[in-house]
Structures are given as C-alpha cells and as structure tokens.
Tab-separated table of C-alpha atoms in Angstrom:
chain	number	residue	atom	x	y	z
A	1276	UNK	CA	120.806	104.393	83.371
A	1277	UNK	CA	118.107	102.138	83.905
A	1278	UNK	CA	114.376	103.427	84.015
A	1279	UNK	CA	113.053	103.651	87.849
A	1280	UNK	CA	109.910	102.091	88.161
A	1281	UNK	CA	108.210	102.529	92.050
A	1282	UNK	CA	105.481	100.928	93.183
A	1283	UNK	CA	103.428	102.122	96.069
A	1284	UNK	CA	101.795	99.743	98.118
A	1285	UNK	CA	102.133	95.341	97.810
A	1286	UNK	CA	98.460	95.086	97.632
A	1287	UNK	CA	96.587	93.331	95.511
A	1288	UNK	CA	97.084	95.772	92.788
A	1289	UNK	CA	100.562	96.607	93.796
A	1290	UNK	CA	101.238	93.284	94.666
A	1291	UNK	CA	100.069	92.135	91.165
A	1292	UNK	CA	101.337	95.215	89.495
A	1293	UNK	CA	104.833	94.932	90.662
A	1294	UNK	CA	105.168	90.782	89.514
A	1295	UNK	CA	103.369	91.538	85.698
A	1296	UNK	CA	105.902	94.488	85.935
A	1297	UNK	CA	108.933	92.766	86.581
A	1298	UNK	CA	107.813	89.335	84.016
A	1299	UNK	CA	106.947	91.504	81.240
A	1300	UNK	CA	110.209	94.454	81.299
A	1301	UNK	CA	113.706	93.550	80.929
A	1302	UNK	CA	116.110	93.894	83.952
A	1303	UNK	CA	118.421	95.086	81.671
A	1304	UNK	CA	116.821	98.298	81.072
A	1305	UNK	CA	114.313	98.625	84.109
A	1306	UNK	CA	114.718	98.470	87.917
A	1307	UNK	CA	111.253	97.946	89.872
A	1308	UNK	CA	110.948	98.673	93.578
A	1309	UNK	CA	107.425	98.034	95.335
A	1310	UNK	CA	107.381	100.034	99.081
A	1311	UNK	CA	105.360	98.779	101.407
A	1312	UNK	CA	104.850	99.483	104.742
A	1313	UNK	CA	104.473	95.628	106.851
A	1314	UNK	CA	106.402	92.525	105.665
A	1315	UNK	CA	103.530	90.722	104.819
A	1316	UNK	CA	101.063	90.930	102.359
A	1317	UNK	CA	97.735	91.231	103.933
A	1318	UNK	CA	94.595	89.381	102.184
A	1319	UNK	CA	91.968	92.182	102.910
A	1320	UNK	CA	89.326	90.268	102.162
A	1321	UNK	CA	90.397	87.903	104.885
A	1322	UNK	CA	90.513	90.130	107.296
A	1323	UNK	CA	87.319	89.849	109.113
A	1324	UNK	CA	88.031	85.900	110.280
A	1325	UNK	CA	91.195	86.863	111.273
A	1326	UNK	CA	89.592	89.307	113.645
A	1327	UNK	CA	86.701	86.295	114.870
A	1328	UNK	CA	90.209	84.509	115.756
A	1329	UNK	CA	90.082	82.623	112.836
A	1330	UNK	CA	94.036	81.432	111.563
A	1331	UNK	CA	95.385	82.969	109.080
A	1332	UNK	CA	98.782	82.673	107.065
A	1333	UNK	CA	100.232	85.275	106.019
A	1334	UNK	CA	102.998	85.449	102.979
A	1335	UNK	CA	106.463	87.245	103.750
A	1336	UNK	CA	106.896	89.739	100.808
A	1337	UNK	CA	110.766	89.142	100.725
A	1338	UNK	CA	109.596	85.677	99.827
A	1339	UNK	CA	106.951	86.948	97.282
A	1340	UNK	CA	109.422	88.466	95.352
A	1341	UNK	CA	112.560	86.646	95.976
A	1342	UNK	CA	114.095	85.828	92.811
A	1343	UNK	CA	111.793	87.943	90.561
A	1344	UNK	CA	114.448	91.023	90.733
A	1345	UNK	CA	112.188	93.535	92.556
A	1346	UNK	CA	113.063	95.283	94.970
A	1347	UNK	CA	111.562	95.811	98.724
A	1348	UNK	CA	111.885	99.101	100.457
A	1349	UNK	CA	109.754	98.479	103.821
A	1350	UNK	CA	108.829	101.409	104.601
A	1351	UNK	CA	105.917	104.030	105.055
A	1352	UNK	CA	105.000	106.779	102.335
A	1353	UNK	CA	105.071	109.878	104.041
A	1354	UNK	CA	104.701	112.263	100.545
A	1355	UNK	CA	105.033	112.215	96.931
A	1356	UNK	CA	106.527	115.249	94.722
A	1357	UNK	CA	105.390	114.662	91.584
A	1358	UNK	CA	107.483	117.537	89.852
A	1359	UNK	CA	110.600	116.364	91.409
A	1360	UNK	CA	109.763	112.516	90.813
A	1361	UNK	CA	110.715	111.523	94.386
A	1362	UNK	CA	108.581	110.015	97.278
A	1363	UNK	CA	109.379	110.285	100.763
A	1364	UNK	CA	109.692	107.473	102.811
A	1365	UNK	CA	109.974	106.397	106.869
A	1366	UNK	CA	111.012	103.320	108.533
A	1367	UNK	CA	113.285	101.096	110.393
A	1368	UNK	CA	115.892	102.899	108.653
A	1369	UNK	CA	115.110	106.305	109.248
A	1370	UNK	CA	113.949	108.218	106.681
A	1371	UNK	CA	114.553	108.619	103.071
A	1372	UNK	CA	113.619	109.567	99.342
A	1373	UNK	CA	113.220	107.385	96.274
A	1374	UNK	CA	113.570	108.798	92.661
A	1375	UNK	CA	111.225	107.015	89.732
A	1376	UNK	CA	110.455	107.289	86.447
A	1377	UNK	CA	107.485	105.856	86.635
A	1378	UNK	CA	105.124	105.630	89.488
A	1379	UNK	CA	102.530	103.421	90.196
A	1380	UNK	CA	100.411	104.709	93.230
A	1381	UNK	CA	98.467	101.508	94.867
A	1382	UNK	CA	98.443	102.438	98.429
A	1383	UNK	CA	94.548	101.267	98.668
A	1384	UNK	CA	92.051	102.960	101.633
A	1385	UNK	CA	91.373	102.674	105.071
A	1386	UNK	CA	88.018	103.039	106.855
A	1387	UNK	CA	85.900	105.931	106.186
A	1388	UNK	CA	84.845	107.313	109.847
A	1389	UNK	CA	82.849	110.267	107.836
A	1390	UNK	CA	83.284	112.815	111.263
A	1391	UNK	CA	80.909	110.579	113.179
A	1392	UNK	CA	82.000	111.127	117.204
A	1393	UNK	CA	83.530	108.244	118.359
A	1394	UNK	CA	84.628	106.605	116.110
A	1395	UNK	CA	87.772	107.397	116.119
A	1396	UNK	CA	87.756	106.272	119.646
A	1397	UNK	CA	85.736	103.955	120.441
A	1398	UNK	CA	85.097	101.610	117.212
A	1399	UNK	CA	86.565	98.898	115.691
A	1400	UNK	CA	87.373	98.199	111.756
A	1401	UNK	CA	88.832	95.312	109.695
A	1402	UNK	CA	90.795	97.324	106.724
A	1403	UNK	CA	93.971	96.581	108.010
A	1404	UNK	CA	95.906	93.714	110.020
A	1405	UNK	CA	96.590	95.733	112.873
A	1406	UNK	CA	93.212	96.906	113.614
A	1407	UNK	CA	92.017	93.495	112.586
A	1408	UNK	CA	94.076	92.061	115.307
A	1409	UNK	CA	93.308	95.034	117.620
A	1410	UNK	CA	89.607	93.807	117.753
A	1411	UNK	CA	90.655	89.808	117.782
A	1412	UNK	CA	91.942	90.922	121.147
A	1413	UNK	CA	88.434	93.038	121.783
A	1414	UNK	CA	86.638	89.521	121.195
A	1415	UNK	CA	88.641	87.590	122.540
A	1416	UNK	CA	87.724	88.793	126.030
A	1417	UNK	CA	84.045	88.833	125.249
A	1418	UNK	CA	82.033	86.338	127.157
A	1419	UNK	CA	79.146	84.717	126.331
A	1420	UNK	CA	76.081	87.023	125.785
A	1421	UNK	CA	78.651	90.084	124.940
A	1422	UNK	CA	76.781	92.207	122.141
A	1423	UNK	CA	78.825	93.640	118.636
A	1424	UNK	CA	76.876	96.042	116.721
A	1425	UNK	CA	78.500	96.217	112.766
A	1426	UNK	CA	77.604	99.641	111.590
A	1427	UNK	CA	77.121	99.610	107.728
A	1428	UNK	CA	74.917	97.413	105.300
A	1429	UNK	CA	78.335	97.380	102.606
A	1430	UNK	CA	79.985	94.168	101.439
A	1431	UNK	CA	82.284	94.345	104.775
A	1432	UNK	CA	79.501	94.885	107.202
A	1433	UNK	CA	77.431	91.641	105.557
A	1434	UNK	CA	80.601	89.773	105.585
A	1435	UNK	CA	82.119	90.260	109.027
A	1436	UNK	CA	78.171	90.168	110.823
A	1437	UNK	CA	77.841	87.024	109.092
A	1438	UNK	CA	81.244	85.221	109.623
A	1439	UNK	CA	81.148	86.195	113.730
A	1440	UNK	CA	77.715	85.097	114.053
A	1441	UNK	CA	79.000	81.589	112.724
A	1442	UNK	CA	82.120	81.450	114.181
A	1443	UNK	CA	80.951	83.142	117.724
A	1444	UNK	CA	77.096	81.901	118.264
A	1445	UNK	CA	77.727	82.533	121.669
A	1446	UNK	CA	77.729	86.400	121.221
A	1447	UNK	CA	74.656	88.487	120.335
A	1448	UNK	CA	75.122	90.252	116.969
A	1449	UNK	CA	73.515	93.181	115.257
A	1450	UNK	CA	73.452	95.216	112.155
A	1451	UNK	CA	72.575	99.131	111.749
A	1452	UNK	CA	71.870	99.581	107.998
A	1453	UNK	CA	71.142	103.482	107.037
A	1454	UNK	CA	68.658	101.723	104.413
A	1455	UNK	CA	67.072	98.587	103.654
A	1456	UNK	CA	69.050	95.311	104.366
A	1457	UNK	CA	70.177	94.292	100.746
A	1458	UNK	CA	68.508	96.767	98.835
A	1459	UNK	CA	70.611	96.594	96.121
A	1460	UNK	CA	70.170	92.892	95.589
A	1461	UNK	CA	67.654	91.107	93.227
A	1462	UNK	CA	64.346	90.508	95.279
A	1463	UNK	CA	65.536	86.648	95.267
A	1464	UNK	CA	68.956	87.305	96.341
A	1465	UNK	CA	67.663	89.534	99.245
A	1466	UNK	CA	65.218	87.107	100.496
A	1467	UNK	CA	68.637	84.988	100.941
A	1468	UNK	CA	70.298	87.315	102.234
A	1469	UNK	CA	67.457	87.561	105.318
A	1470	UNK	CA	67.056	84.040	105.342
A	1471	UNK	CA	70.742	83.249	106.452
A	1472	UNK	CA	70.444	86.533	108.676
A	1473	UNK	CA	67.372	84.999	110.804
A	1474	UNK	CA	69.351	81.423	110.803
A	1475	UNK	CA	72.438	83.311	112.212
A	1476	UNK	CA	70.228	84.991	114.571
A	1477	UNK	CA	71.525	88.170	113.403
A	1478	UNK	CA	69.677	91.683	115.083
A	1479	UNK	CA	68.841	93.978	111.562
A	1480	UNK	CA	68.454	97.754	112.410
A	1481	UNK	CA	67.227	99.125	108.838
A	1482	UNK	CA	66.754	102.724	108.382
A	1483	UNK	CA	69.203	103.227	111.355
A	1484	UNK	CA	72.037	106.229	110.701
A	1485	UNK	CA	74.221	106.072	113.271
A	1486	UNK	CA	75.637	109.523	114.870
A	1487	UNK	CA	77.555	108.789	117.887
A	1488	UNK	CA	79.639	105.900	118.980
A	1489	UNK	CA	80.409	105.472	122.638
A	1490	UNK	CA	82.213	102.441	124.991
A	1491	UNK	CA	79.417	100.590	125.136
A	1492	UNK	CA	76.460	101.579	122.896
A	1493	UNK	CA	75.966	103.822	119.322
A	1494	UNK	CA	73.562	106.325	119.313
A	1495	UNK	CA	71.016	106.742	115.949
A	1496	UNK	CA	70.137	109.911	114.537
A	1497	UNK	CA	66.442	109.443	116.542
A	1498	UNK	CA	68.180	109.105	119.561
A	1499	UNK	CA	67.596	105.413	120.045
A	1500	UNK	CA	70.735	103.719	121.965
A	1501	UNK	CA	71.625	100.269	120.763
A	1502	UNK	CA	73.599	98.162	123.397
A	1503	UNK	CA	77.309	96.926	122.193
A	1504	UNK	CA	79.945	95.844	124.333
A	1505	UNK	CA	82.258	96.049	120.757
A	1506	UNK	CA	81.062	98.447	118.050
A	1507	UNK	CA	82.442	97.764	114.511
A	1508	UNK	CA	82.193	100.335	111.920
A	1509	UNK	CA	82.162	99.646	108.084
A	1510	UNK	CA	80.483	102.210	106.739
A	1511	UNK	CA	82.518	103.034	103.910
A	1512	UNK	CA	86.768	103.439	102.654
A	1513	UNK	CA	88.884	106.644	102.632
A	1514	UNK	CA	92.062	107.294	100.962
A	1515	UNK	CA	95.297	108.601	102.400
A	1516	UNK	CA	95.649	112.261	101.969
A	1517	UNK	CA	99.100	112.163	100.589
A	1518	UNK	CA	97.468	112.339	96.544
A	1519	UNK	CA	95.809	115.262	97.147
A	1520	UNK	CA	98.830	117.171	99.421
A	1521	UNK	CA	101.426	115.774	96.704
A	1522	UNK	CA	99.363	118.325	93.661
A	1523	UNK	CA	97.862	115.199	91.814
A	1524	UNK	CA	94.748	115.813	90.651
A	1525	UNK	CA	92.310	114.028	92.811
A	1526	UNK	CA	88.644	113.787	93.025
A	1527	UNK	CA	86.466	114.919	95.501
A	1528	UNK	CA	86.468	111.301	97.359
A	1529	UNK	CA	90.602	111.877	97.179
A	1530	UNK	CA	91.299	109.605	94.696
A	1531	UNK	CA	93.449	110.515	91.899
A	1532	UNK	CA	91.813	111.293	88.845
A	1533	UNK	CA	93.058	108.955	85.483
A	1534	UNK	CA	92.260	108.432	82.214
A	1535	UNK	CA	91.613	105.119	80.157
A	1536	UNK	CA	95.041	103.527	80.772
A	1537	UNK	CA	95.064	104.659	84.552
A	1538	UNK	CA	97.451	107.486	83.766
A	1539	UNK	CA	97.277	110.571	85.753
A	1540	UNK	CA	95.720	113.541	84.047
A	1541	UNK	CA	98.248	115.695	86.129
A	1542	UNK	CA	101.501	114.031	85.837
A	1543	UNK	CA	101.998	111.717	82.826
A	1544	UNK	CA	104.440	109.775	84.878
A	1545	UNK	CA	102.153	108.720	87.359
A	1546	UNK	CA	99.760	105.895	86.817
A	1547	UNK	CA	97.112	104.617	90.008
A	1548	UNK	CA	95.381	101.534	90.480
A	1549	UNK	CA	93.010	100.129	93.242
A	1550	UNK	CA	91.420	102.194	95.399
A	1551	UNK	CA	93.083	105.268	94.996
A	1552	UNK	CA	92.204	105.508	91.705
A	1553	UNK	CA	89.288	107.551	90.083
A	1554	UNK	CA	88.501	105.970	87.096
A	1555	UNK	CA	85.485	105.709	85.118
A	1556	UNK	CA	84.465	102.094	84.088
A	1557	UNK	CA	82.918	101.125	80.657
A	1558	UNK	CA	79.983	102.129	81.634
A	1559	UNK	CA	80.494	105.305	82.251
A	1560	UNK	CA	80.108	105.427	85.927
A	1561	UNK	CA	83.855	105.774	88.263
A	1562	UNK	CA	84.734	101.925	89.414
A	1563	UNK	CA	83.727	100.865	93.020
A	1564	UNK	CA	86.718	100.688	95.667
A	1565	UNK	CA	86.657	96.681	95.608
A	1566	UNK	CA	89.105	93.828	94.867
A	1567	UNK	CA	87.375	93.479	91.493
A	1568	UNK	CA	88.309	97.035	90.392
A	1569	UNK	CA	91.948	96.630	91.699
A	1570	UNK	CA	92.432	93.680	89.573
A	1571	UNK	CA	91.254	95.711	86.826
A	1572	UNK	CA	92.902	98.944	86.996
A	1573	UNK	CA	96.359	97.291	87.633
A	1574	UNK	CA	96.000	95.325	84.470
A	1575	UNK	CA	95.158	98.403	82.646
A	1576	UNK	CA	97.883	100.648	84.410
A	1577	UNK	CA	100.920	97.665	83.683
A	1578	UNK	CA	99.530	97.201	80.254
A	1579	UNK	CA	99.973	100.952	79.578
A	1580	UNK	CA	103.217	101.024	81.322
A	1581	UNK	CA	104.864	98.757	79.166
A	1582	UNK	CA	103.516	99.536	75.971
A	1583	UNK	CA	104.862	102.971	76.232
A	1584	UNK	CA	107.886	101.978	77.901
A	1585	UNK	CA	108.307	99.736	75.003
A	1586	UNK	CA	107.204	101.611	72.375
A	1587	UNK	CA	103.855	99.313	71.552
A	1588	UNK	CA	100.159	100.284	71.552
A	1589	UNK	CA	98.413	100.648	74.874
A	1590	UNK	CA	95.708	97.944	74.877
A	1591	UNK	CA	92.401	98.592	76.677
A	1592	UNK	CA	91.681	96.080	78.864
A	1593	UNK	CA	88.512	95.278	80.184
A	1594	UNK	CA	86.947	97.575	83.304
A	1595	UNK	CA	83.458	96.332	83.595
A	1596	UNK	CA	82.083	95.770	87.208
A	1597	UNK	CA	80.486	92.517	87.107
A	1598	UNK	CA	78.500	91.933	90.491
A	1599	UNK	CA	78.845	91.424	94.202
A	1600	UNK	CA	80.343	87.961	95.634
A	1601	UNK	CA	78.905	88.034	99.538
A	1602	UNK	CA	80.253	85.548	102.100
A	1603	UNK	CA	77.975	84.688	104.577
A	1604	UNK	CA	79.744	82.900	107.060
A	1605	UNK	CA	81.740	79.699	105.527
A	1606	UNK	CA	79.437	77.445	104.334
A	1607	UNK	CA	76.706	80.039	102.273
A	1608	UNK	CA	77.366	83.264	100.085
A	1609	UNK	CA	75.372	85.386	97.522
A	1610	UNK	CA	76.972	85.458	94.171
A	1611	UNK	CA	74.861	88.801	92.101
A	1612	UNK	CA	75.577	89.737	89.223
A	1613	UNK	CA	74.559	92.968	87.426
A	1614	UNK	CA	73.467	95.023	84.253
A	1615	UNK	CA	75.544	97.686	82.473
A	1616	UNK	CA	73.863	100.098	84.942
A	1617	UNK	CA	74.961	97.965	88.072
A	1618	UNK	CA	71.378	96.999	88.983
A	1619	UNK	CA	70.984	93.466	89.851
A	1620	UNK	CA	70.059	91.171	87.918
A	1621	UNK	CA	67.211	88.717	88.496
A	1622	UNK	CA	69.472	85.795	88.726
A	1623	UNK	CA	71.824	85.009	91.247
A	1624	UNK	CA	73.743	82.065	92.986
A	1625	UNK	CA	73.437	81.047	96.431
A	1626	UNK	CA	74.279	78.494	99.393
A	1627	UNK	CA	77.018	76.077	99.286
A	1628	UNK	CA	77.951	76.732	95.427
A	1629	UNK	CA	78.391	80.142	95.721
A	1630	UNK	CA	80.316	79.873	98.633
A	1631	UNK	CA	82.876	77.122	97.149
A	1632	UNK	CA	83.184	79.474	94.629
A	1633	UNK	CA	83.805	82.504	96.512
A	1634	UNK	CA	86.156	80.466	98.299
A	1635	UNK	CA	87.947	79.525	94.999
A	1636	UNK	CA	88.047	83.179	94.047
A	1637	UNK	CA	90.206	84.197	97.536
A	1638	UNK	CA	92.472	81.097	97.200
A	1639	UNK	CA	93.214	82.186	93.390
A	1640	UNK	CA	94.139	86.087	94.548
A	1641	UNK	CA	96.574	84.072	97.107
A	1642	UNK	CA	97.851	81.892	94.786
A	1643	UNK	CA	98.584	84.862	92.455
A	1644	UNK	CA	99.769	87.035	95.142
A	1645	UNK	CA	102.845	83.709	95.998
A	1646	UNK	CA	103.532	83.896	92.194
A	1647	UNK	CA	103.784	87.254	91.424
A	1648	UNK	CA	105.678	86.657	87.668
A	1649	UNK	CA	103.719	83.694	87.409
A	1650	UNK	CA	106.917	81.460	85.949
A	1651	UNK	CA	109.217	84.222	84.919
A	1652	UNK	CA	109.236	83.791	80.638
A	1653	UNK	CA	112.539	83.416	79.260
A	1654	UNK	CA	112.120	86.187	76.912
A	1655	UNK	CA	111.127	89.817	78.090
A	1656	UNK	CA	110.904	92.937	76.690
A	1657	UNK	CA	113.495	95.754	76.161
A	1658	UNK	CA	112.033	99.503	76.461
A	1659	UNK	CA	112.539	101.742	73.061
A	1660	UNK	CA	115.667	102.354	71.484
A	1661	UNK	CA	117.510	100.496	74.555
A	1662	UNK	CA	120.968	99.988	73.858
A	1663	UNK	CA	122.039	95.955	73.331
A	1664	UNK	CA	124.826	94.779	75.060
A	1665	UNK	CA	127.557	96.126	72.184
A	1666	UNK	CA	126.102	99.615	73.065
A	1667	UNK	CA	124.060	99.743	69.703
A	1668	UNK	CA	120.395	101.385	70.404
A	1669	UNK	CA	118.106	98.710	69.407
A	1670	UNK	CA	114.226	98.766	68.955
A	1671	UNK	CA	111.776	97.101	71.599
C-alpha cells in the first residue's frame, strides 16, 4: 500500500510543499493529495491591487499540478483527527474523510478582528480573494472624495494605504497606527516611509487604537470619530480553530506547536508550515506569520518528510528572518533588513530599486507556484525498505 501523504491548503507553503513533495518521492511508493478549498491559487500578497481593481491572473490548480501526479481534492477542511489519521472534508461533493500517513497542515490565517465591535460587520480585509473582491465592489462605487480609513501600521496596512492612494488619488485615504508610523524601521528607512506617505497624500493617525468600527466612521479608544465611507482593517492574522479542536498542541496564538523539522510535538505524523505553524527561528524568537517564514518552514517540513520517509538524515535548513520588503504603491518600496534580534538595521534600500526588486520577488513566488516540481527529475526517491518491482524490499 502506498504511503498517504495530505496536504492542507495550496498556498504558498502548501502549494510549494505539495510540488518538492511529489519531485523528490517516488509515485511508486507515495500518493500526495493537496486539499484546497477554491480552484485557484491565490497570490496573497497580491491581494490588495486586486481589491483597488487592479487585474489580476489567477492560476487554475488542476493546471498547477497537472502532470506532476498529485492529487486535488477541492474541498473545505472542516476537522482533523489526529489519532485516527483522517481529516474531514466539505464540498461540491458533499462531504467526506481522507486517511494520511503523513500530514502536512498549511491552511495559512485569516484576519485577526481581536473582538473589536464591528468589525465583523462593518470592515473590510484583503487575506483572502473573496473578501478582496468583496471590497473591489465597496470601491468601486466610491466617488470622488469618498474616505477609506486602513486600520493597522503592519506590512498589509502600509501596503494596501499606499497602493490605493496611487491607484485611486481621487479618494481621501488615512491610516490609524496604535504606535508610531514605522517604528520599527531604521530612522532612514522611516523618513522614507513618511516621505512617500506626504507625496501620496496619505492622512497618518499615530497613537490611534481603534475600538469600534461602524458604517461610516471608527471610533478610537479617546473617543475621537474618524470619517470613512470604507473602513479596512489589518491589524493583525488569526488561524483557523480546527488545530486546536483537532488535540494538536497549539500555542496560545493557535498555531501548532513544532520542533526543528516542523514536526508536531503532539503527533509525529503531523508536520505544519506557514502560518499555522509555531516555530521558533534561529534566533530563538517563534517566526513571523509572513511569506518569508512560509517559504521557510515548508522547506524544512518537506526536507524532514522525505528524509524519514526515506530513511536519510533530516537536514536543517535555514529559518532566519531576514527583513521587511514594503511596497509602496508600484513605482517605490522599502527594502529593511535586520539583526539577529530583528531590529533594523541602519541600511536599507529604497525607491525604484527596491521596488523592481520587490516586484521580482512576487513574480518568482508565481513562477514557482506554475512549476510546482520545477522539471520533474528523472530519478526520485523510493521510501525505506520499499519493495522493487520483483517484490524484493530494497533500501532508499
């Protein structure tokens, strides 16, 4: 019987997980099926120009993985049961339960609303396509002098202030920051950072925690009301409940807790990767949720995989966080890096550079994401003492 492998969630660490997965293992021995619960895979990091109305292509996964033997299971995870190895699953076809092997949980976050009133309700967010496309419509409709308040001073809440005050100049935007506007930045960096804020003509709100969101204003802890026809809220990412309702052990944030190879401490047959995962970097400090840290937990969780599937050491890859890469707009980004202690250092790249780089970066995930095996090499590897096609056990 071949060894189950299940992936949850075609991410970019499932995504990527699933393709090194299915180049690396023999289909002789293995059978690898990534669930996932839209056809397409969604570039997150895109995701605030496709809400600004910006077009966007988006890749089929049937095509992704057509030809690389892995299997597609549209569908949505409804539960996991670790002891019995079998996850639940809902979709077109009803319902239904897959049995693994192996797991690989990748099923990434969604927006953190943090029990704020309104929210739920009344704001916007651009963490998935369908609420990125839900505000597209909000804007849409917005005429000229219509006000959008982006609530959080994060990556997401730079990025998506910045790209609709390019793309919509017409509209009046602001930003409520709970601290200083690009604190964490080097003092050079930040200066940048307000520069291309003023040219943008981008309201800041520092020191402004927002408690309240209603239809057409938020209201700050001081009481002070801030006017916004479209409120968008970016103040942090959540994970689905399901790791911590399935008896994983999870951290406090939700996240399920791994060691080294992003193996579960609870169940040695589950690995995570992305933003579901809790693991602790080389520095000693647990990874950031962030495209960065998904590309290096999945290497580290399909590394692991196959060595022990194979019967090889587990290598320890790399999972150092090296700094932030900040669109602003399309034509200018921040590129920071930082220390072992993620402060910033005193150098950074700006402007036009940075930006044709950050726009390399996103075009190289895509590229990646299209070619998921990456050429397919001729010769893969068996897992331990597999049987050969006489029915002698052989070594990997």
């Amino acid at each position: 019987m071949k060894h189950r492998i299940v992936v949850l969630g075609a991410g970019y660490a499932g995504a990527f997980a699933a393709g090194n997965l299915a180049r690396r293992l023999s289909p002789a021995d293995t059978e690898i099926t990534v669930v996932n619960a839209v056809p397409d895979f969604v570039e997150r990091m895109r995701l605030h120009q496709l809400a600004i109305g910006q077009d966007l292509t988006f890749r089929k996964l049937a095509d992704v993985f057509a030809g690389t033997g892995v299997r597609l299971r549209l569908a949505r995870v409804t539960g996991v049961d670790p002891e019995r190895r079998t996850v639940a699953v809902t979709g077109e076809d009803g319902d239904g339960e897959l049995t693994y092997d192996t797991l690989l949980y990748a099923l990434g976050s969604s927006v953190a609303h943090h029990g704020v009133p309104g929210v739920a309700e009344y704001a916007f967010d651009v963490t998935g396509r369908s609420s990125a496309l839900r505000l597209r419509e909000r804007l849409a409709g917005l005429g000229e002098g219509g006000t959008v308040l982006v609530v959080g001073e994060g990556l997401t809440g730079i990025e998506t202030a910045t790209e609709f005050a390019e793309s919509r100049p017409d509209l009046s935007v602001a930003l409520a920051a709970r601290g200083e506007l690009g604190a964490w930045l080097s003092p050079k960096a930040r200066r940048h950072l307000r520069q291309a804020f003023d040219r943008l003509g981008i309201t800041v709100h520092e020191h402004t925690a927002v408690e309240a969101v209603e239809p057409t204003r938020a209201i700050a802890a001081d009481g002070t009301s801030i006017p916004a026809d479209v409120t968008v809220w970016s103040a942090g990412f959540a994970v689905h409940p399901i790791a911590a309702a399935s008896g994983l052990e999870v951290a406090e944030t939700g996240q399920i807790v791994v060691d080294r190879t992003m193996r579960s401490v609870s169940h040695p047959d589950v690995y995570a990767a992305g933003d579901c995962a809790y693991a602790i970097g080389d520095n000693g400090r647990p990874l950031p949720m962030s495209c960065a840290s998904a590309g290096f937990t999945n290497m580290q969780a399909t590394a692991a995989i196959i060595a022990r599937l194979t019967g090889s050491e587990v290598p320890a890859t790399g999972l150092k966080y090296y700094g932030n890469h900040i669109s602003l707009g399309r034509r200018d980004a921040i590129f920071q890096m930082v220390d072992e202690d993620v402060r910033s250092k005193s150098w950074y790249l700006g402007g036009r550079t940075a930006a044709r780089l950050k726009s390399g970066v996103l075009n190289g995930a895509g590229w990646g994401i299209a070619h998921p095996t990456f050429g397919m090499p001729k010769r893969k590897r068996r897992l331990a003492n597999a049987p050969d096609r006489a029915g002698v056990r052989v070594a990997a």
